[in-house]
PDB file of N, CA and C in Angstrom:
ATOM      1  N   MET A   1      47.426 -44.149   8.108  1.00 68.00           N
ATOM      2  CA  MET A   1      48.321 -43.404   7.234  1.00 68.00           C
ATOM      3  C   MET A   1      48.557 -44.203   5.951  1.00 68.00           C
ATOM      4  N   LYS A   2      48.415 -43.544   4.825  1.00 75.00           N
ATOM      5  CA  LYS A   2      48.623 -44.188   3.534  1.00 75.00           C
ATOM      6  C   LYS A   2      50.117 -44.407   3.302  1.00 75.00           C
ATOM      7  N   VAL A   3      50.487 -45.639   2.953  1.00 93.00           N
ATOM      8  CA  VAL A   3      51.899 -45.955   2.754  1.00 93.00           C
ATOM      9  C   VAL A   3      52.219 -46.364   1.322  1.00 93.00           C
ATOM     10  N   ALA A   4      51.175 -46.639   0.520  1.00 96.00           N
ATOM     11  CA  ALA A   4      51.380 -47.066  -0.865  1.00 96.00           C
ATOM     12  C   ALA A   4      50.729 -46.077  -1.812  1.00 96.00           C
ATOM     13  N   ILE A   5      51.219 -46.070  -3.033  1.00 96.00           N
ATOM     14  CA  ILE A   5      50.653 -45.248  -4.087  1.00 96.00           C
ATOM     15  C   ILE A   5      50.409 -46.164  -5.285  1.00 96.00           C
ATOM     16  N   THR A   6      49.301 -45.974  -5.947  1.00 96.00           N
ATOM     17  CA  THR A   6      48.983 -46.832  -7.089  1.00 96.00           C
ATOM     18  C   THR A   6      49.698 -46.322  -8.343  1.00 96.00           C
ATOM     19  N   LEU A   7      49.717 -47.164  -9.353  1.00 97.00           N
ATOM     20  CA  LEU A   7      50.296 -46.765 -10.639  1.00 97.00           C
ATOM     21  C   LEU A   7      49.579 -45.540 -11.194  1.00 97.00           C
ATOM     22  N   ALA A   8      48.257 -45.533 -11.106  1.00 97.00           N
ATOM     23  CA  ALA A   8      47.463 -44.407 -11.620  1.00 97.00           C
ATOM     24  C   ALA A   8      47.753 -43.126 -10.839  1.00 97.00           C
ATOM     25  N   GLU A   9      47.911 -43.230  -9.520  1.00 96.00           N
ATOM     26  CA  GLU A   9      48.229 -42.036  -8.713  1.00 96.00           C
ATOM     27  C   GLU A   9      49.600 -41.478  -9.082  1.00 96.00           C
ATOM     28  N   LEU A  10      50.569 -42.357  -9.307  1.00 95.00           N
ATOM     29  CA  LEU A  10      51.892 -41.891  -9.727  1.00 95.00           C
ATOM     30  C   LEU A  10      51.794 -41.187 -11.073  1.00 95.00           C
ATOM     31  N   LYS A  11      51.058 -41.748 -12.001  1.00 94.00           N
ATOM     32  CA  LYS A  11      50.882 -41.136 -13.327  1.00 94.00           C
ATOM     33  C   LYS A  11      50.276 -39.741 -13.187  1.00 94.00           C
ATOM     34  N   GLN A  12      49.277 -39.584 -12.321  1.00 94.00           N
ATOM     35  CA  GLN A  12      48.654 -38.263 -12.105  1.00 94.00           C
ATOM     36  C   GLN A  12      49.666 -37.267 -11.544  1.00 94.00           C
ATOM     37  N   LEU A  13      50.480 -37.700 -10.580  1.00 93.00           N
ATOM     38  CA  LEU A  13      51.485 -36.813 -10.007  1.00 93.00           C
ATOM     39  C   LEU A  13      52.493 -36.386 -11.068  1.00 93.00           C
ATOM     40  N   LEU A  14      52.901 -37.318 -11.901  1.00 90.00           N
ATOM     41  CA  LEU A  14      53.856 -36.998 -12.963  1.00 90.00           C
ATOM     42  C   LEU A  14      53.253 -36.034 -13.971  1.00 90.00           C
ATOM     43  N   ASP A  15      51.985 -36.230 -14.302  1.00 91.00           N
ATOM     44  CA  ASP A  15      51.308 -35.330 -15.239  1.00 91.00           C
ATOM     45  C   ASP A  15      51.236 -33.909 -14.689  1.00 91.00           C
ATOM     46  N   LYS A  16      51.148 -33.786 -13.363  1.00 90.00           N
ATOM     47  CA  LYS A  16      51.114 -32.467 -12.718  1.00 90.00           C
ATOM     48  C   LYS A  16      52.516 -31.917 -12.493  1.00 90.00           C
ATOM     49  N   ARG A  17      53.511 -32.712 -12.821  1.00 83.00           N
ATOM     50  CA  ARG A  17      54.916 -32.344 -12.634  1.00 83.00           C
ATOM     51  C   ARG A  17      55.240 -32.052 -11.166  1.00 83.00           C
ATOM     52  N   GLU A  18      54.746 -32.898 -10.314  1.00 82.00           N
ATOM     53  CA  GLU A  18      55.042 -32.748  -8.890  1.00 82.00           C
ATOM     54  C   GLU A  18      56.540 -32.972  -8.637  1.00 82.00           C
ATOM     55  N   ASN A  19      57.016 -32.551  -7.484  1.00 91.00           N
ATOM     56  CA  ASN A  19      58.421 -32.658  -7.100  1.00 91.00           C
ATOM     57  C   ASN A  19      58.683 -34.067  -6.558  1.00 91.00           C
ATOM     58  N   ILE A  20      58.873 -35.019  -7.489  1.00 94.00           N
ATOM     59  CA  ILE A  20      58.941 -36.440  -7.148  1.00 94.00           C
ATOM     60  C   ILE A  20      60.325 -37.010  -7.397  1.00 94.00           C
ATOM     61  N   MET A  21      60.735 -37.895  -6.514  1.00 96.00           N
ATOM     62  CA  MET A  21      61.929 -38.697  -6.727  1.00 96.00           C
ATOM     63  C   MET A  21      61.484 -40.151  -6.674  1.00 96.00           C
ATOM     64  N   LEU A  22      61.596 -40.861  -7.798  1.00 97.00           N
ATOM     65  CA  LEU A  22      61.260 -42.276  -7.846  1.00 97.00           C
ATOM     66  C   LEU A  22      62.545 -43.065  -7.728  1.00 97.00           C
ATOM     67  N   ILE A  23      62.606 -43.917  -6.698  1.00 98.00           N
ATOM     68  CA  ILE A  23      63.817 -44.688  -6.422  1.00 98.00           C
ATOM     69  C   ILE A  23      63.539 -46.169  -6.600  1.00 98.00           C
ATOM     70  N   ASP A  24      64.276 -46.798  -7.506  1.00 98.00           N
ATOM     71  CA  ASP A  24      64.233 -48.244  -7.692  1.00 98.00           C
ATOM     72  C   ASP A  24      65.212 -48.838  -6.684  1.00 98.00           C
ATOM     73  N   VAL A  25      64.715 -49.624  -5.742  1.00 98.00           N
ATOM     74  CA  VAL A  25      65.536 -50.106  -4.633  1.00 98.00           C
ATOM     75  C   VAL A  25      66.144 -51.491  -4.880  1.00 98.00           C
ATOM     76  N   ARG A  26      65.979 -52.004  -6.099  1.00 98.00           N
ATOM     77  CA  ARG A  26      66.568 -53.309  -6.420  1.00 98.00           C
ATOM     78  C   ARG A  26      68.074 -53.166  -6.665  1.00 98.00           C
ATOM     79  N   ASN A  27      68.770 -54.298  -6.779  1.00 97.00           N
ATOM     80  CA  ASN A  27      70.212 -54.224  -7.029  1.00 97.00           C
ATOM     81  C   ASN A  27      70.477 -53.760  -8.461  1.00 97.00           C
ATOM     82  N   LYS A  28      71.719 -53.400  -8.731  1.00 97.00           N
ATOM     83  CA  LYS A  28      72.068 -52.815 -10.028  1.00 97.00           C
ATOM     84  C   LYS A  28      71.776 -53.747 -11.196  1.00 97.00           C
ATOM     85  N   GLU A  29      72.002 -55.042 -11.025  1.00 97.00           N
ATOM     86  CA  GLU A  29      71.741 -55.994 -12.105  1.00 97.00           C
ATOM     87  C   GLU A  29      70.256 -56.013 -12.459  1.00 97.00           C
ATOM     88  N   GLU A  30      69.398 -56.064 -11.444  1.00 97.00           N
ATOM     89  CA  GLU A  30      67.949 -56.045 -11.682  1.00 97.00           C
ATOM     90  C   GLU A  30      67.526 -54.736 -12.346  1.00 97.00           C
ATOM     91  N   TYR A  31      68.082 -53.642 -11.869  1.00 98.00           N
ATOM     92  CA  TYR A  31      67.752 -52.323 -12.408  1.00 98.00           C
ATOM     93  C   TYR A  31      68.127 -52.234 -13.892  1.00 98.00           C
ATOM     94  N   PHE A  32      69.349 -52.649 -14.235  1.00 97.00           N
ATOM     95  CA  PHE A  32      69.799 -52.547 -15.623  1.00 97.00           C
ATOM     96  C   PHE A  32      69.030 -53.478 -16.547  1.00 97.00           C
ATOM     97  N   GLU A  33      68.517 -54.561 -16.010  1.00 96.00           N
ATOM     98  CA  GLU A  33      67.728 -55.494 -16.819  1.00 96.00           C
ATOM     99  C   GLU A  33      66.423 -54.846 -17.290  1.00 96.00           C
ATOM    100  N   LYS A  34      65.755 -54.134 -16.358  1.00 96.00           N
ATOM    101  CA  LYS A  34      64.468 -53.505 -16.682  1.00 96.00           C
ATOM    102  C   LYS A  34      64.131 -52.517 -15.571  1.00 96.00           C
ATOM    103  N   HIS A  35      63.812 -51.267 -15.957  1.00 97.00           N
ATOM    104  CA  HIS A  35      63.425 -50.267 -14.955  1.00 97.00           C
ATOM    105  C   HIS A  35      62.535 -49.199 -15.581  1.00 97.00           C
ATOM    106  N   ILE A  36      61.844 -48.473 -14.727  1.00 96.00           N
ATOM    107  CA  ILE A  36      61.039 -47.337 -15.163  1.00 96.00           C
ATOM    108  C   ILE A  36      62.014 -46.248 -15.620  1.00 96.00           C
ATOM    109  N   PRO A  37      61.844 -45.705 -16.820  1.00 93.00           N
ATOM    110  CA  PRO A  37      62.846 -44.794 -17.393  1.00 93.00           C
ATOM    111  C   PRO A  37      63.278 -43.627 -16.508  1.00 93.00           C
ATOM    112  N   PHE A  38      62.391 -43.053 -15.733  1.00 93.00           N
ATOM    113  CA  PHE A  38      62.736 -41.875 -14.930  1.00 93.00           C
ATOM    114  C   PHE A  38      63.122 -42.236 -13.487  1.00 93.00           C
ATOM    115  N   ALA A  39      63.263 -43.523 -13.188  1.00 96.00           N
ATOM    116  CA  ALA A  39      63.636 -43.960 -11.837  1.00 96.00           C
ATOM    117  C   ALA A  39      65.147 -43.996 -11.684  1.00 96.00           C
ATOM    118  N   GLY A  40      65.606 -43.498 -10.543  1.00 97.00           N
ATOM    119  CA  GLY A  40      67.009 -43.657 -10.197  1.00 97.00           C
ATOM    120  C   GLY A  40      67.188 -44.976  -9.462  1.00 97.00           C
ATOM    121  N   ASN A  41      68.412 -45.451  -9.383  1.00 98.00           N
ATOM    122  CA  ASN A  41      68.677 -46.716  -8.699  1.00 98.00           C
ATOM    123  C   ASN A  41      69.438 -46.451  -7.414  1.00 98.00           C
ATOM    124  N   LEU A  42      68.878 -46.908  -6.313  1.00 98.00           N
ATOM    125  CA  LEU A  42      69.516 -46.815  -5.015  1.00 98.00           C
ATOM    126  C   LEU A  42      69.128 -48.076  -4.249  1.00 98.00           C
ATOM    127  N   PRO A  43      70.006 -49.088  -4.265  1.00 98.00           N
ATOM    128  CA  PRO A  43      69.659 -50.355  -3.616  1.00 98.00           C
ATOM    129  C   PRO A  43      69.269 -50.180  -2.146  1.00 98.00           C
ATOM    130  N   ILE A  44      68.365 -51.013  -1.707  1.00 97.00           N
ATOM    131  CA  ILE A  44      67.820 -50.909  -0.348  1.00 97.00           C
ATOM    132  C   ILE A  44      68.910 -50.957   0.714  1.00 97.00           C
ATOM    133  N   GLU A  45      69.971 -51.703   0.466  1.00 97.00           N
ATOM    134  CA  GLU A  45      71.059 -51.803   1.455  1.00 97.00           C
ATOM    135  C   GLU A  45      71.705 -50.443   1.709  1.00 97.00           C
ATOM    136  N   ILE A  46      71.804 -49.628   0.686  1.00 96.00           N
ATOM    137  CA  ILE A  46      72.386 -48.287   0.835  1.00 96.00           C
ATOM    138  C   ILE A  46      71.425 -47.383   1.610  1.00 96.00           C
ATOM    139  N   ILE A  47      70.149 -47.496   1.313  1.00 97.00           N
ATOM    140  CA  ILE A  47      69.152 -46.707   2.042  1.00 97.00           C
ATOM    141  C   ILE A  47      69.170 -47.079   3.519  1.00 97.00           C
ATOM    142  N   GLU A  48      69.148 -48.371   3.810  1.00 97.00           N
ATOM    143  CA  GLU A  48      69.043 -48.819   5.203  1.00 97.00           C
ATOM    144  C   GLU A  48      70.307 -48.592   6.021  1.00 97.00           C
ATOM    145  N   CYS A  49      71.426 -48.323   5.386  1.00 96.00           N
ATOM    146  CA  CYS A  49      72.625 -48.010   6.173  1.00 96.00           C
ATOM    147  C   CYS A  49      72.719 -46.510   6.457  1.00 96.00           C
ATOM    148  N   GLY A  50      71.725 -45.746   5.965  1.00 94.00           N
ATOM    149  CA  GLY A  50      71.668 -44.320   6.272  1.00 94.00           C
ATOM    150  C   GLY A  50      72.511 -43.448   5.361  1.00 94.00           C
ATOM    151  N   ALA A  51      72.994 -43.995   4.248  1.00 92.00           N
ATOM    152  CA  ALA A  51      73.877 -43.243   3.355  1.00 92.00           C
ATOM    153  C   ALA A  51      73.127 -42.291   2.420  1.00 92.00           C
ATOM    154  N   PHE A  52      71.808 -42.368   2.390  1.00 94.00           N
ATOM    155  CA  PHE A  52      71.012 -41.517   1.494  1.00 94.00           C
ATOM    156  C   PHE A  52      70.245 -40.490   2.306  1.00 94.00           C
ATOM    157  N   ILE A  53      70.473 -39.214   2.000  1.00 92.00           N
ATOM    158  CA  ILE A  53      69.742 -38.129   2.649  1.00 92.00           C
ATOM    159  C   ILE A  53      69.034 -37.342   1.549  1.00 92.00           C
ATOM    160  N   PRO A  54      67.715 -37.497   1.447  1.00 94.00           N
ATOM    161  CA  PRO A  54      66.981 -36.831   0.359  1.00 94.00           C
ATOM    162  C   PRO A  54      66.778 -35.343   0.610  1.00 94.00           C
ATOM    163  N   GLU A  55      66.548 -34.612  -0.495  1.00 93.00           N
ATOM    164  CA  GLU A  55      66.185 -33.207  -0.372  1.00 93.00           C
ATOM    165  C   GLU A  55      64.899 -33.126   0.437  1.00 93.00           C
ATOM    166  N   PRO A  56      64.802 -32.162   1.356  1.00 90.00           N
ATOM    167  CA  PRO A  56      63.659 -32.100   2.271  1.00 90.00           C
ATOM    168  C   PRO A  56      62.292 -31.948   1.606  1.00 90.00           C
ATOM    169  N   ASP A  57      62.211 -31.309   0.455  1.00 89.00           N
ATOM    170  CA  ASP A  57      60.907 -31.035  -0.143  1.00 89.00           C
ATOM    171  C   ASP A  57      60.473 -32.083  -1.173  1.00 89.00           C
ATOM    172  N   LYS A  58      61.263 -33.110  -1.373  1.00 94.00           N
ATOM    173  CA  LYS A  58      60.937 -34.137  -2.372  1.00 94.00           C
ATOM    174  C   LYS A  58      59.897 -35.122  -1.846  1.00 94.00           C
ATOM    175  N   LEU A  59      58.965 -35.473  -2.717  1.00 96.00           N
ATOM    176  CA  LEU A  59      58.053 -36.581  -2.481  1.00 96.00           C
ATOM    177  C   LEU A  59      58.788 -37.814  -2.989  1.00 96.00           C
ATOM    178  N   ILE A  60      58.997 -38.785  -2.140  1.00 97.00           N
ATOM    179  CA  ILE A  60      59.777 -39.965  -2.504  1.00 97.00           C
ATOM    180  C   ILE A  60      58.848 -41.157  -2.691  1.00 97.00           C
ATOM    181  N   ILE A  61      59.044 -41.850  -3.807  1.00 97.00           N
ATOM    182  CA  ILE A  61      58.305 -43.075  -4.089  1.00 97.00           C
ATOM    183  C   ILE A  61      59.332 -44.157  -4.373  1.00 97.00           C
ATOM    184  N   THR A  62      59.242 -45.255  -3.636  1.00 98.00           N
ATOM    185  CA  THR A  62      60.161 -46.368  -3.838  1.00 98.00           C
ATOM    186  C   THR A  62      59.480 -47.428  -4.689  1.00 98.00           C
ATOM    187  N   ALA A  63      60.276 -48.113  -5.492  1.00 98.00           N
ATOM    188  CA  ALA A  63      59.755 -49.161  -6.365  1.00 98.00           C
ATOM    189  C   ALA A  63      60.705 -50.344  -6.365  1.00 98.00           C
ATOM    190  N   CYS A  64      60.142 -51.535  -6.505  1.00 97.00           N
ATOM    191  CA  CYS A  64      60.936 -52.734  -6.736  1.00 97.00           C
ATOM    192  C   CYS A  64      60.292 -53.457  -7.910  1.00 97.00           C
ATOM    193  N   GLY A  65      60.526 -54.714  -8.066  1.00 96.00           N
ATOM    194  CA  GLY A  65      60.015 -55.433  -9.227  1.00 96.00           C
ATOM    195  C   GLY A  65      58.505 -55.471  -9.314  1.00 96.00           C
ATOM    196  N   LYS A  66      57.884 -56.081  -8.309  1.00 94.00           N
ATOM    197  CA  LYS A  66      56.430 -56.245  -8.335  1.00 94.00           C
ATOM    198  C   LYS A  66      55.721 -55.303  -7.368  1.00 94.00           C
ATOM    199  N   GLY A  67      56.466 -54.603  -6.561  1.00 83.00           N
ATOM    200  CA  GLY A  67      55.882 -53.620  -5.646  1.00 83.00           C
ATOM    201  C   GLY A  67      55.395 -54.233  -4.364  1.00 83.00           C
ATOM    202  N   GLY A  68      56.144 -54.067  -3.323  1.00 78.00           N
ATOM    203  CA  GLY A  68      55.706 -54.582  -2.038  1.00 78.00           C
ATOM    204  C   GLY A  68      56.845 -54.895  -1.108  1.00 78.00           C
ATOM    205  N   GLY A  69      57.615 -55.907  -1.388  1.00 92.00           N
ATOM    206  CA  GLY A  69      58.674 -56.348  -0.477  1.00 92.00           C
ATOM    207  C   GLY A  69      59.708 -55.293  -0.151  1.00 92.00           C
ATOM    208  N   ARG A  70      60.698 -55.189  -0.992  1.00 96.00           N
ATOM    209  CA  ARG A  70      61.798 -54.251  -0.740  1.00 96.00           C
ATOM    210  C   ARG A  70      61.364 -52.800  -0.793  1.00 96.00           C
ATOM    211  N   SER A  71      60.455 -52.474  -1.710  1.00 97.00           N
ATOM    212  CA  SER A  71      60.044 -51.069  -1.819  1.00 97.00           C
ATOM    213  C   SER A  71      59.292 -50.613  -0.571  1.00 97.00           C
ATOM    214  N   GLU A  72      58.469 -51.483  -0.009  1.00 96.00           N
ATOM    215  CA  GLU A  72      57.758 -51.117   1.222  1.00 96.00           C
ATOM    216  C   GLU A  72      58.737 -50.982   2.375  1.00 96.00           C
ATOM    217  N   ARG A  73      59.704 -51.888   2.455  1.00 96.00           N
ATOM    218  CA  ARG A  73      60.721 -51.827   3.511  1.00 96.00           C
ATOM    219  C   ARG A  73      61.505 -50.520   3.420  1.00 96.00           C
ATOM    220  N   ALA A  74      61.924 -50.152   2.200  1.00 97.00           N
ATOM    221  CA  ALA A  74      62.684 -48.915   2.004  1.00 97.00           C
ATOM    222  C   ALA A  74      61.831 -47.694   2.342  1.00 97.00           C
ATOM    223  N   ALA A  75      60.563 -47.713   1.928  1.00 97.00           N
ATOM    224  CA  ALA A  75      59.663 -46.590   2.225  1.00 97.00           C
ATOM    225  C   ALA A  75      59.480 -46.437   3.733  1.00 97.00           C
ATOM    226  N   ASN A  76      59.303 -47.542   4.428  1.00 96.00           N
ATOM    227  CA  ASN A  76      59.153 -47.492   5.889  1.00 96.00           C
ATOM    228  C   ASN A  76      60.394 -46.903   6.539  1.00 96.00           C
ATOM    229  N   TYR A  77      61.565 -47.323   6.087  1.00 97.00           N
ATOM    230  CA  TYR A  77      62.813 -46.802   6.642  1.00 97.00           C
ATOM    231  C   TYR A  77      62.903 -45.289   6.419  1.00 97.00           C
ATOM    232  N   LEU A  78      62.650 -44.852   5.197  1.00 97.00           N
ATOM    233  CA  LEU A  78      62.745 -43.425   4.886  1.00 97.00           C
ATOM    234  C   LEU A  78      61.694 -42.610   5.633  1.00 97.00           C
ATOM    235  N   ARG A  79      60.505 -43.149   5.777  1.00 96.00           N
ATOM    236  CA  ARG A  79      59.445 -42.457   6.502  1.00 96.00           C
ATOM    237  C   ARG A  79      59.854 -42.252   7.962  1.00 96.00           C
ATOM    238  N   GLU A  80      60.504 -43.262   8.537  1.00 96.00           N
ATOM    239  CA  GLU A  80      60.913 -43.188   9.944  1.00 96.00           C
ATOM    240  C   GLU A  80      62.146 -42.319  10.156  1.00 96.00           C
ATOM    241  N   ASN A  81      62.977 -42.150   9.124  1.00 96.00           N
ATOM    242  CA  ASN A  81      64.268 -41.494   9.312  1.00 96.00           C
ATOM    243  C   ASN A  81      64.442 -40.181   8.547  1.00 96.00           C
ATOM    244  N   THR A  82      63.401 -39.722   7.852  1.00 96.00           N
ATOM    245  CA  THR A  82      63.458 -38.423   7.177  1.00 96.00           C
ATOM    246  C   THR A  82      62.142 -37.694   7.447  1.00 96.00           C
ATOM    247  N   ASN A  83      62.072 -36.460   7.028  1.00 94.00           N
ATOM    248  CA  ASN A  83      60.832 -35.685   7.155  1.00 94.00           C
ATOM    249  C   ASN A  83      60.056 -35.651   5.846  1.00 94.00           C
ATOM    250  N   ASN A  84      60.466 -36.456   4.877  1.00 96.00           N
ATOM    251  CA  ASN A  84      59.822 -36.479   3.564  1.00 96.00           C
ATOM    252  C   ASN A  84      58.527 -37.269   3.600  1.00 96.00           C
ATOM    253  N   GLN A  85      57.649 -36.952   2.635  1.00 95.00           N
ATOM    254  CA  GLN A  85      56.500 -37.805   2.366  1.00 95.00           C
ATOM    255  C   GLN A  85      57.049 -38.966   1.556  1.00 95.00           C
ATOM    256  N   VAL A  86      56.763 -40.196   1.988  1.00 96.00           N
ATOM    257  CA  VAL A  86      57.320 -41.370   1.315  1.00 96.00           C
ATOM    258  C   VAL A  86      56.232 -42.415   1.117  1.00 96.00           C
ATOM    259  N   TYR A  87      56.193 -42.986  -0.090  1.00 96.00           N
ATOM    260  CA  TYR A  87      55.257 -44.051  -0.432  1.00 96.00           C
ATOM    261  C   TYR A  87      55.999 -45.124  -1.212  1.00 96.00           C
ATOM    262  N   PHE A  88      55.445 -46.331  -1.228  1.00 97.00           N
ATOM    263  CA  PHE A  88      55.978 -47.342  -2.141  1.00 97.00           C
ATOM    264  C   PHE A  88      54.972 -47.552  -3.252  1.00 97.00           C
ATOM    265  N   LEU A  89      55.454 -47.965  -4.419  1.00 97.00           N
ATOM    266  CA  LEU A  89      54.632 -48.096  -5.607  1.00 97.00           C
ATOM    267  C   LEU A  89      54.003 -49.484  -5.689  1.00 97.00           C
ATOM    268  N   GLU A  90      52.672 -49.521  -5.553  1.00 96.00           N
ATOM    269  CA  GLU A  90      51.946 -50.786  -5.729  1.00 96.00           C
ATOM    270  C   GLU A  90      52.069 -51.220  -7.182  1.00 96.00           C
ATOM    271  N   GLY A  91      52.389 -52.466  -7.422  1.00 96.00           N
ATOM    272  CA  GLY A  91      52.543 -52.954  -8.791  1.00 96.00           C
ATOM    273  C   GLY A  91      53.968 -52.855  -9.289  1.00 96.00           C
ATOM    274  N   GLY A  92      54.745 -51.975  -8.692  1.00 97.00           N
ATOM    275  CA  GLY A  92      56.168 -51.857  -8.972  1.00 97.00           C
ATOM    276  C   GLY A  92      56.540 -51.591 -10.415  1.00 97.00           C
ATOM    277  N   THR A  93      57.796 -51.846 -10.697  1.00 97.00           N
ATOM    278  CA  THR A  93      58.369 -51.623 -12.022  1.00 97.00           C
ATOM    279  C   THR A  93      57.637 -52.411 -13.095  1.00 97.00           C
ATOM    280  N   PHE A  94      57.400 -53.691 -12.832  1.00 97.00           N
ATOM    281  CA  PHE A  94      56.770 -54.527 -13.851  1.00 97.00           C
ATOM    282  C   PHE A  94      55.349 -54.062 -14.156  1.00 97.00           C
ATOM    283  N   GLY A  95      54.623 -53.648 -13.125  1.00 97.00           N
ATOM    284  CA  GLY A  95      53.275 -53.135 -13.321  1.00 97.00           C
ATOM    285  C   GLY A  95      53.279 -51.850 -14.147  1.00 97.00           C
ATOM    286  N   TRP A  96      54.223 -50.952 -13.855  1.00 97.00           N
ATOM    287  CA  TRP A  96      54.325 -49.687 -14.598  1.00 97.00           C
ATOM    288  C   TRP A  96      54.633 -49.962 -16.067  1.00 97.00           C
ATOM    289  N   LEU A  97      55.622 -50.802 -16.314  1.00 97.00           N
ATOM    290  CA  LEU A  97      56.023 -51.077 -17.693  1.00 97.00           C
ATOM    291  C   LEU A  97      54.897 -51.753 -18.479  1.00 97.00           C
ATOM    292  N   GLU A  98      54.164 -52.613 -17.806  1.00 96.00           N
ATOM    293  CA  GLU A  98      53.045 -53.293 -18.466  1.00 96.00           C
ATOM    294  C   GLU A  98      51.934 -52.310 -18.825  1.00 96.00           C
ATOM    295  N   LYS A  99      51.677 -51.354 -17.935  1.00 95.00           N
ATOM    296  CA  LYS A  99      50.563 -50.437 -18.114  1.00 95.00           C
ATOM    297  C   LYS A  99      50.878 -49.210 -18.970  1.00 95.00           C
ATOM    298  N   TYR A 100      52.101 -48.688 -18.862  1.00 91.00           N
ATOM    299  CA  TYR A 100      52.409 -47.401 -19.481  1.00 91.00           C
ATOM    300  C   TYR A 100      53.505 -47.426 -20.549  1.00 91.00           C
ATOM    301  N   GLN A 101      54.042 -48.575 -20.881  1.00 84.00           N
ATOM    302  CA  GLN A 101      55.123 -48.599 -21.886  1.00 84.00           C
ATOM    303  C   GLN A 101      54.711 -49.388 -23.098  1.00 84.00           C
TER     304      GLN A 101
END
């Protein structure tokens, strides 16, 4: 089962205007310092305590700084606890900003 999505795959989904929710799972300080413009901020601690219930039809992509640690953990949690399609963003926020900004 595919658990990650590349920067290019995310760009293609956005170009098609897919029903996507991009969640930056870093803390608020990290998020405010630098983030992907269309990403919302929901720290991993809030996700893992079960306080976030996504819309059932949303494709969820989690992101952190470099893509892997926290974003993969959050994606795994959401995949196990919701019926949504969930992926983490390879390359993360820094990779996106470097490539597309």
